PDB file of C-alpha atoms in Angstrom:
ATOM      1  CA  MET A   1      22.713 106.190  -9.447  1.00 41.00           C
ATOM      2  CA  LYS A   2      21.852 109.885  -9.151  1.00 47.00           C
ATOM      3  CA  SER A   3      18.246 110.943  -9.152  1.00 47.00           C
ATOM      4  CA  LEU A   4      17.044 113.528 -11.616  1.00 48.00           C
ATOM      5  CA  GLN A   5      16.603 116.037  -8.790  1.00 49.00           C
ATOM      6  CA  THR A   6      20.319 116.040  -7.938  1.00 50.00           C
ATOM      7  CA  ALA A   7      21.710 115.545 -11.448  1.00 50.00           C
ATOM      8  CA  GLN A   8      24.574 117.830 -12.366  1.00 57.00           C
ATOM      9  CA  ARG A   9      24.580 119.944 -15.478  1.00 61.00           C
ATOM     10  CA  GLY A  10      26.058 118.033 -18.389  1.00 61.00           C
ATOM     11  CA  THR A  11      28.197 119.292 -21.198  1.00 71.00           C
ATOM     12  CA  PRO A  12      26.341 121.225 -23.869  1.00 71.00           C
ATOM     13  CA  ASP A  13      25.813 119.742 -27.311  1.00 76.00           C
ATOM     14  CA  PHE A  14      28.308 121.866 -29.243  1.00 82.00           C
ATOM     15  CA  PHE A  15      27.301 120.379 -32.607  1.00 88.00           C
ATOM     16  CA  LEU A  16      23.699 121.502 -32.058  1.00 84.00           C
ATOM     17  CA  LEU A  17      24.886 124.898 -30.809  1.00 83.00           C
ATOM     18  CA  ILE A  18      27.012 125.421 -33.926  1.00 90.00           C
ATOM     19  CA  LEU A  19      24.098 124.432 -36.176  1.00 92.00           C
ATOM     20  CA  ILE A  20      21.863 126.950 -34.396  1.00 89.00           C
ATOM     21  CA  LEU A  21      24.461 129.698 -34.790  1.00 90.00           C
ATOM     22  CA  ILE A  22      24.827 128.897 -38.511  1.00 95.00           C
ATOM     23  CA  LEU A  23      21.045 129.049 -39.009  1.00 95.00           C
ATOM     24  CA  VAL A  24      20.773 132.316 -37.076  1.00 93.00           C
ATOM     25  CA  GLY A  25      23.664 133.813 -39.069  1.00 93.00           C
ATOM     26  CA  PHE A  26      22.098 132.703 -42.345  1.00 95.00           C
ATOM     27  CA  GLY A  27      18.759 134.179 -41.282  1.00 93.00           C
ATOM     28  CA  LEU A  28      20.434 137.464 -40.357  1.00 93.00           C
ATOM     29  CA  VAL A  29      22.044 137.678 -43.807  1.00 93.00           C
ATOM     30  CA  MET A  30      18.657 136.977 -45.433  1.00 92.00           C
ATOM     31  CA  VAL A  31      16.964 139.686 -43.344  1.00 89.00           C
ATOM     32  CA  PHE A  32      19.635 142.186 -44.372  1.00 89.00           C
ATOM     33  CA  SER A  33      19.377 141.128 -48.012  1.00 87.00           C
ATOM     34  CA  ALA A  34      15.600 141.552 -48.058  1.00 84.00           C
ATOM     35  CA  SER A  35      15.486 144.784 -46.046  1.00 83.00           C
ATOM     36  CA  TYR A  36      18.311 146.499 -47.933  1.00 80.00           C
ATOM     37  CA  SER A  37      16.194 146.917 -51.056  1.00 78.00           C
ATOM     38  CA  TYR A  38      12.992 147.575 -49.097  1.00 77.00           C
ATOM     39  CA  PHE A  39      14.430 150.525 -47.113  1.00 76.00           C
ATOM     40  CA  PRO A  40      17.332 151.960 -49.137  1.00 75.00           C
ATOM     41  CA  ASP A  41      17.492 155.040 -46.866  1.00 81.00           C
ATOM     42  CA  ARG A  42      17.710 152.847 -43.699  1.00 82.00           C
ATOM     43  CA  PRO A  43      19.149 149.512 -44.874  1.00 79.00           C
ATOM     44  CA  PHE A  44      20.062 148.281 -41.381  1.00 85.00           C
ATOM     45  CA  TYR A  45      16.667 148.927 -39.732  1.00 85.00           C
ATOM     46  CA  PHE A  46      15.381 145.334 -39.743  1.00 86.00           C
ATOM     47  CA  THR A  47      18.866 143.902 -39.298  1.00 89.00           C
ATOM     48  CA  GLN A  48      19.395 145.906 -36.098  1.00 90.00           C
ATOM     49  CA  ARG A  49      16.029 144.747 -34.752  1.00 89.00           C
ATOM     50  CA  GLN A  50      16.920 141.158 -35.609  1.00 91.00           C
ATOM     51  CA  ILE A  51      20.278 141.500 -33.821  1.00 93.00           C
ATOM     52  CA  MET A  52      18.437 142.786 -30.737  1.00 93.00           C
ATOM     53  CA  TRP A  53      16.169 139.693 -30.739  1.00 90.00           C
ATOM     54  CA  ILE A  54      19.153 137.402 -31.384  1.00 92.00           C
ATOM     55  CA  THR A  55      20.905 138.925 -28.362  1.00 94.00           C
ATOM     56  CA  LEU A  56      17.842 138.443 -26.141  1.00 93.00           C
ATOM     57  CA  GLY A  57      17.404 134.899 -27.442  1.00 90.00           C
ATOM     58  CA  THR A  58      21.060 134.081 -26.757  1.00 88.00           C
ATOM     59  CA  ILE A  59      20.795 135.386 -23.187  1.00 91.00           C
ATOM     60  CA  GLY A  60      17.651 133.278 -22.694  1.00 89.00           C
ATOM     61  CA  MET A  61      19.365 130.229 -24.187  1.00 85.00           C
ATOM     62  CA  LEU A  62      22.373 130.603 -21.886  1.00 83.00           C
ATOM     63  CA  PHE A  63      20.082 130.996 -18.880  1.00 86.00           C
ATOM     64  CA  PHE A  64      18.053 127.880 -19.680  1.00 82.00           C
ATOM     65  CA  MET A  65      21.149 125.866 -20.582  1.00 79.00           C
ATOM     66  CA  ASN A  66      22.435 126.464 -17.057  1.00 80.00           C
ATOM     67  CA  THR A  67      19.139 125.938 -15.238  1.00 80.00           C
ATOM     68  CA  ASN A  68      17.790 122.616 -14.028  1.00 80.00           C
ATOM     69  CA  TYR A  69      14.474 122.319 -15.838  1.00 76.00           C
ATOM     70  CA  LEU A  70      12.970 120.438 -12.890  1.00 79.00           C
ATOM     71  CA  LYS A  71      13.182 123.652 -10.850  1.00 81.00           C
ATOM     72  CA  LEU A  72      11.185 125.429 -13.564  1.00 81.00           C
ATOM     73  CA  ASN A  73       8.595 122.650 -13.811  1.00 83.00           C
ATOM     74  CA  LYS A  74       6.272 124.344 -11.307  1.00 85.00           C
ATOM     75  CA  TRP A  75       5.971 127.404 -13.590  1.00 88.00           C
ATOM     76  CA  PHE A  76       4.791 125.531 -16.693  1.00 88.00           C
ATOM     77  CA  VAL A  77       1.128 125.201 -15.671  1.00 88.00           C
ATOM     78  CA  PRO A  78       0.733 128.882 -14.589  1.00 92.00           C
ATOM     79  CA  TYR A  79       2.465 129.921 -17.838  1.00 91.00           C
ATOM     80  CA  PHE A  80      -0.052 127.900 -19.824  1.00 91.00           C
ATOM     81  CA  ILE A  81      -2.985 129.405 -17.900  1.00 93.00           C
ATOM     82  CA  VAL A  82      -1.690 132.920 -18.636  1.00 94.00           C
ATOM     83  CA  VAL A  83      -1.375 131.995 -22.319  1.00 93.00           C
ATOM     84  CA  VAL A  84      -5.005 130.797 -22.420  1.00 94.00           C
ATOM     85  CA  ILE A  85      -6.133 134.049 -20.765  1.00 94.00           C
ATOM     86  CA  MET A  86      -4.124 136.016 -23.346  1.00 92.00           C
ATOM     87  CA  LEU A  87      -5.753 134.035 -26.178  1.00 92.00           C
ATOM     88  CA  ILE A  88      -9.194 134.936 -24.811  1.00 93.00           C
ATOM     89  CA  LEU A  89      -8.252 138.594 -24.327  1.00 91.00           C
ATOM     90  CA  VAL A  90      -6.862 138.942 -27.839  1.00 91.00           C
ATOM     91  CA  LEU A  91     -10.277 137.955 -29.181  1.00 90.00           C
ATOM     92  CA  LEU A  92     -11.878 140.714 -27.107  1.00 89.00           C
ATOM     93  CA  ILE A  93      -9.388 143.598 -27.229  1.00 87.00           C
ATOM     94  CA  GLY A  94      -6.722 142.567 -29.745  1.00 82.00           C
ATOM     95  CA  LYS A  95      -5.816 144.559 -32.825  1.00 80.00           C
ATOM     96  CA  GLU A  96      -7.121 143.411 -36.171  1.00 80.00           C
ATOM     97  CA  TYR A  97      -4.675 143.089 -39.068  1.00 78.00           C
ATOM     98  CA  ASN A  98      -5.670 141.670 -42.453  1.00 78.00           C
ATOM     99  CA  GLY A  99      -8.956 140.317 -41.127  1.00 81.00           C
ATOM    100  CA  ALA A 100      -7.448 138.474 -38.146  1.00 82.00           C
ATOM    101  CA  ARG A 101      -7.714 139.616 -34.536  1.00 82.00           C
ATOM    102  CA  SER A 102      -4.569 137.923 -33.285  1.00 83.00           C
ATOM    103  CA  TRP A 103      -2.256 140.702 -32.140  1.00 82.00           C
ATOM    104  CA  PHE A 104      -1.752 142.764 -29.030  1.00 81.00           C
ATOM    105  CA  GLY A 105      -0.229 146.125 -29.768  1.00 75.00           C
ATOM    106  CA  ILE A 106       1.332 148.616 -27.385  1.00 72.00           C
ATOM    107  CA  GLY A 107       2.798 151.493 -29.321  1.00 66.00           C
ATOM    108  CA  SER A 108       5.133 150.121 -31.958  1.00 65.00           C
ATOM    109  CA  PHE A 109       5.573 146.850 -30.045  1.00 70.00           C
ATOM    110  CA  GLY A 110       3.233 143.983 -30.772  1.00 73.00           C
ATOM    111  CA  GLY A 111       2.932 140.290 -30.194  1.00 82.00           C
ATOM    112  CA  GLN A 112       0.778 137.270 -30.891  1.00 87.00           C
ATOM    113  CA  PRO A 113      -0.346 135.150 -27.945  1.00 90.00           C
ATOM    114  CA  SER A 114      -0.506 132.178 -30.309  1.00 91.00           C
ATOM    115  CA  GLU A 115       3.306 132.220 -30.464  1.00 90.00           C
ATOM    116  CA  PHE A 116       3.449 131.823 -26.688  1.00 91.00           C
ATOM    117  CA  ALA A 117       0.782 129.120 -26.936  1.00 93.00           C
ATOM    118  CA  LYS A 118       3.095 126.958 -29.052  1.00 92.00           C
ATOM    119  CA  LEU A 119       5.718 126.906 -26.311  1.00 91.00           C
ATOM    120  CA  GLY A 120       3.017 126.690 -23.650  1.00 91.00           C
ATOM    121  CA  ILE A 121       1.430 123.547 -25.096  1.00 92.00           C
ATOM    122  CA  ILE A 122       4.794 121.795 -25.264  1.00 91.00           C
ATOM    123  CA  LEU A 123       5.644 122.599 -21.651  1.00 89.00           C
ATOM    124  CA  TYR A 124       2.136 121.973 -20.314  1.00 90.00           C
ATOM    125  CA  LEU A 125       1.592 118.661 -22.076  1.00 90.00           C
ATOM    126  CA  ALA A 126       5.052 117.427 -21.125  1.00 88.00           C
ATOM    127  CA  THR A 127       4.290 118.219 -17.474  1.00 88.00           C
ATOM    128  CA  LEU A 128       0.801 116.710 -17.625  1.00 88.00           C
ATOM    129  CA  ILE A 129       1.912 113.524 -19.388  1.00 88.00           C
ATOM    130  CA  SER A 130       4.832 112.987 -17.010  1.00 87.00           C
ATOM    131  CA  LYS A 131       2.495 113.372 -14.003  1.00 85.00           C
ATOM    132  CA  LYS A 132      -0.006 110.913 -15.466  1.00 83.00           C
ATOM    133  CA  GLY A 133       2.638 108.257 -16.070  1.00 81.00           C
ATOM    134  CA  GLU A 134       1.006 104.909 -16.866  1.00 82.00           C
ATOM    135  CA  LYS A 135      -2.488 106.462 -16.689  1.00 81.00           C
ATOM    136  CA  PHE A 136      -1.683 108.212 -19.968  1.00 80.00           C
ATOM    137  CA  LEU A 137      -2.171 104.892 -21.792  1.00 78.00           C
ATOM    138  CA  ASP A 138      -5.832 104.852 -20.677  1.00 80.00           C
ATOM    139  CA  PHE A 139      -8.072 106.774 -23.071  1.00 82.00           C
ATOM    140  CA  GLN A 140     -10.510 108.359 -20.605  1.00 83.00           C
ATOM    141  CA  LYS A 141      -8.038 109.221 -17.843  1.00 83.00           C
ATOM    142  CA  GLY A 142      -5.009 109.912 -20.005  1.00 82.00           C
ATOM    143  CA  LEU A 143      -5.443 110.890 -23.626  1.00 85.00           C
ATOM    144  CA  LEU A 144      -8.964 112.371 -23.605  1.00 87.00           C
ATOM    145  CA  PRO A 145      -8.199 115.235 -21.157  1.00 88.00           C
ATOM    146  CA  VAL A 146      -5.054 116.067 -23.133  1.00 90.00           C
ATOM    147  CA  LEU A 147      -7.001 116.133 -26.399  1.00 90.00           C
ATOM    148  CA  LEU A 148      -9.768 118.285 -24.882  1.00 93.00           C
ATOM    149  CA  ILE A 149      -7.268 120.857 -23.593  1.00 93.00           C
ATOM    150  CA  THR A 150      -5.401 120.883 -26.894  1.00 94.00           C
ATOM    151  CA  GLY A 151      -8.645 121.195 -28.870  1.00 95.00           C
ATOM    152  CA  PHE A 152      -9.907 124.049 -26.677  1.00 96.00           C
ATOM    153  CA  VAL A 153      -6.733 126.100 -27.128  1.00 95.00           C
ATOM    154  CA  ALA A 154      -6.567 125.290 -30.850  1.00 95.00           C
ATOM    155  CA  GLY A 155     -10.179 126.495 -31.098  1.00 95.00           C
ATOM    156  CA  LEU A 156      -9.228 129.797 -29.453  1.00 94.00           C
ATOM    157  CA  ILE A 157      -6.451 130.297 -31.993  1.00 94.00           C
ATOM    158  CA  MET A 158      -8.768 129.334 -34.856  1.00 93.00           C
ATOM    159  CA  LEU A 159     -11.361 131.917 -33.724  1.00 92.00           C
ATOM    160  CA  GLN A 160      -8.863 134.708 -34.467  1.00 89.00           C
ATOM    161  CA  PRO A 161      -8.772 133.189 -37.355  1.00 87.00           C
ATOM    162  CA  ASP A 162      -5.190 132.012 -37.757  1.00 87.00           C
ATOM    163  CA  LEU A 163      -5.022 128.694 -39.584  1.00 90.00           C
ATOM    164  CA  GLY A 164      -1.221 128.648 -39.870  1.00 91.00           C
ATOM    165  CA  SER A 165      -0.635 129.090 -36.139  1.00 91.00           C
ATOM    166  CA  THR A 166      -3.380 126.560 -35.380  1.00 94.00           C
ATOM    167  CA  LEU A 167      -1.723 123.928 -37.555  1.00 95.00           C
ATOM    168  CA  ILE A 168       1.715 124.519 -36.034  1.00 94.00           C
ATOM    169  CA  PHE A 169       0.182 124.429 -32.553  1.00 93.00           C
ATOM    170  CA  LEU A 170      -1.530 121.105 -33.292  1.00 95.00           C
ATOM    171  CA  ILE A 171       1.634 119.618 -34.789  1.00 95.00           C
ATOM    172  CA  CYS A 172       3.590 120.594 -31.656  1.00 93.00           C
ATOM    173  CA  ALA A 173       0.905 119.030 -29.455  1.00 93.00           C
ATOM    174  CA  LEU A 174       0.794 115.871 -31.575  1.00 92.00           C
ATOM    175  CA  ILE A 175       4.559 115.429 -31.358  1.00 92.00           C
ATOM    176  CA  VAL A 176       4.497 115.762 -27.559  1.00 91.00           C
ATOM    177  CA  ILE A 177       1.583 113.319 -27.318  1.00 90.00           C
ATOM    178  CA  ILE A 178       3.353 110.751 -29.498  1.00 89.00           C
ATOM    179  CA  VAL A 179       6.655 111.158 -27.644  1.00 88.00           C
ATOM    180  CA  GLY A 180       4.693 110.775 -24.378  1.00 86.00           C
ATOM    181  CA  TRP A 181       3.835 107.232 -25.504  1.00 80.00           C
ATOM    182  CA  ALA A 182       0.153 107.695 -26.197  1.00 78.00           C
ATOM    183  CA  ASN A 183      -1.671 104.595 -27.370  1.00 74.00           C
ATOM    184  CA  LEU A 184      -1.577 105.171 -31.127  1.00 77.00           C
ATOM    185  CA  LYS A 185      -4.826 103.238 -31.670  1.00 78.00           C
ATOM    186  CA  HIS A 186      -6.597 105.725 -29.395  1.00 74.00           C
ATOM    187  CA  LEU A 187      -4.925 108.646 -31.117  1.00 75.00           C
ATOM    188  CA  PHE A 188      -5.950 107.563 -34.619  1.00 76.00           C
ATOM    189  CA  VAL A 189      -9.561 107.032 -33.526  1.00 71.00           C
TER     190      VAL A 189
END
């Protein structure tokens, strides 16, 4: 039996790929439909931007589909640390929109660190839980540190204040914790 380290790339899930393409196509049509009436003089403005992001996302998807995730595993913890630093910095020097200080802005380009935190918590917790193995079933050595880290980062997002991103972040973390076989009695307490 092959180990995970030497496993070959399998065949992609074409059904899932087709579903993703259908959803992206539907979303693109909705963006065009909404932006056409909003900017009648430049009806393709938002659609062109969306196509640019779809292209970048497709390139990223193809890259990660052809990359062994175990080789990327060492980058998950530094990525998460950078995300936490960005969440702290956005509270100090971020731009305020509609009463929330949750954006970085450089010229016309902007971004929310909380969006990167959602991916970061999934990757970080998956790495942490897999390293802990059976220790994850123990409350003090397994679940408590995971909950403290998750709560700290959720608190940083909530300080912006951004309740929607905080809830999505916590749902992502909860799903990873449950899939990681946390003791549900500990989790409910």
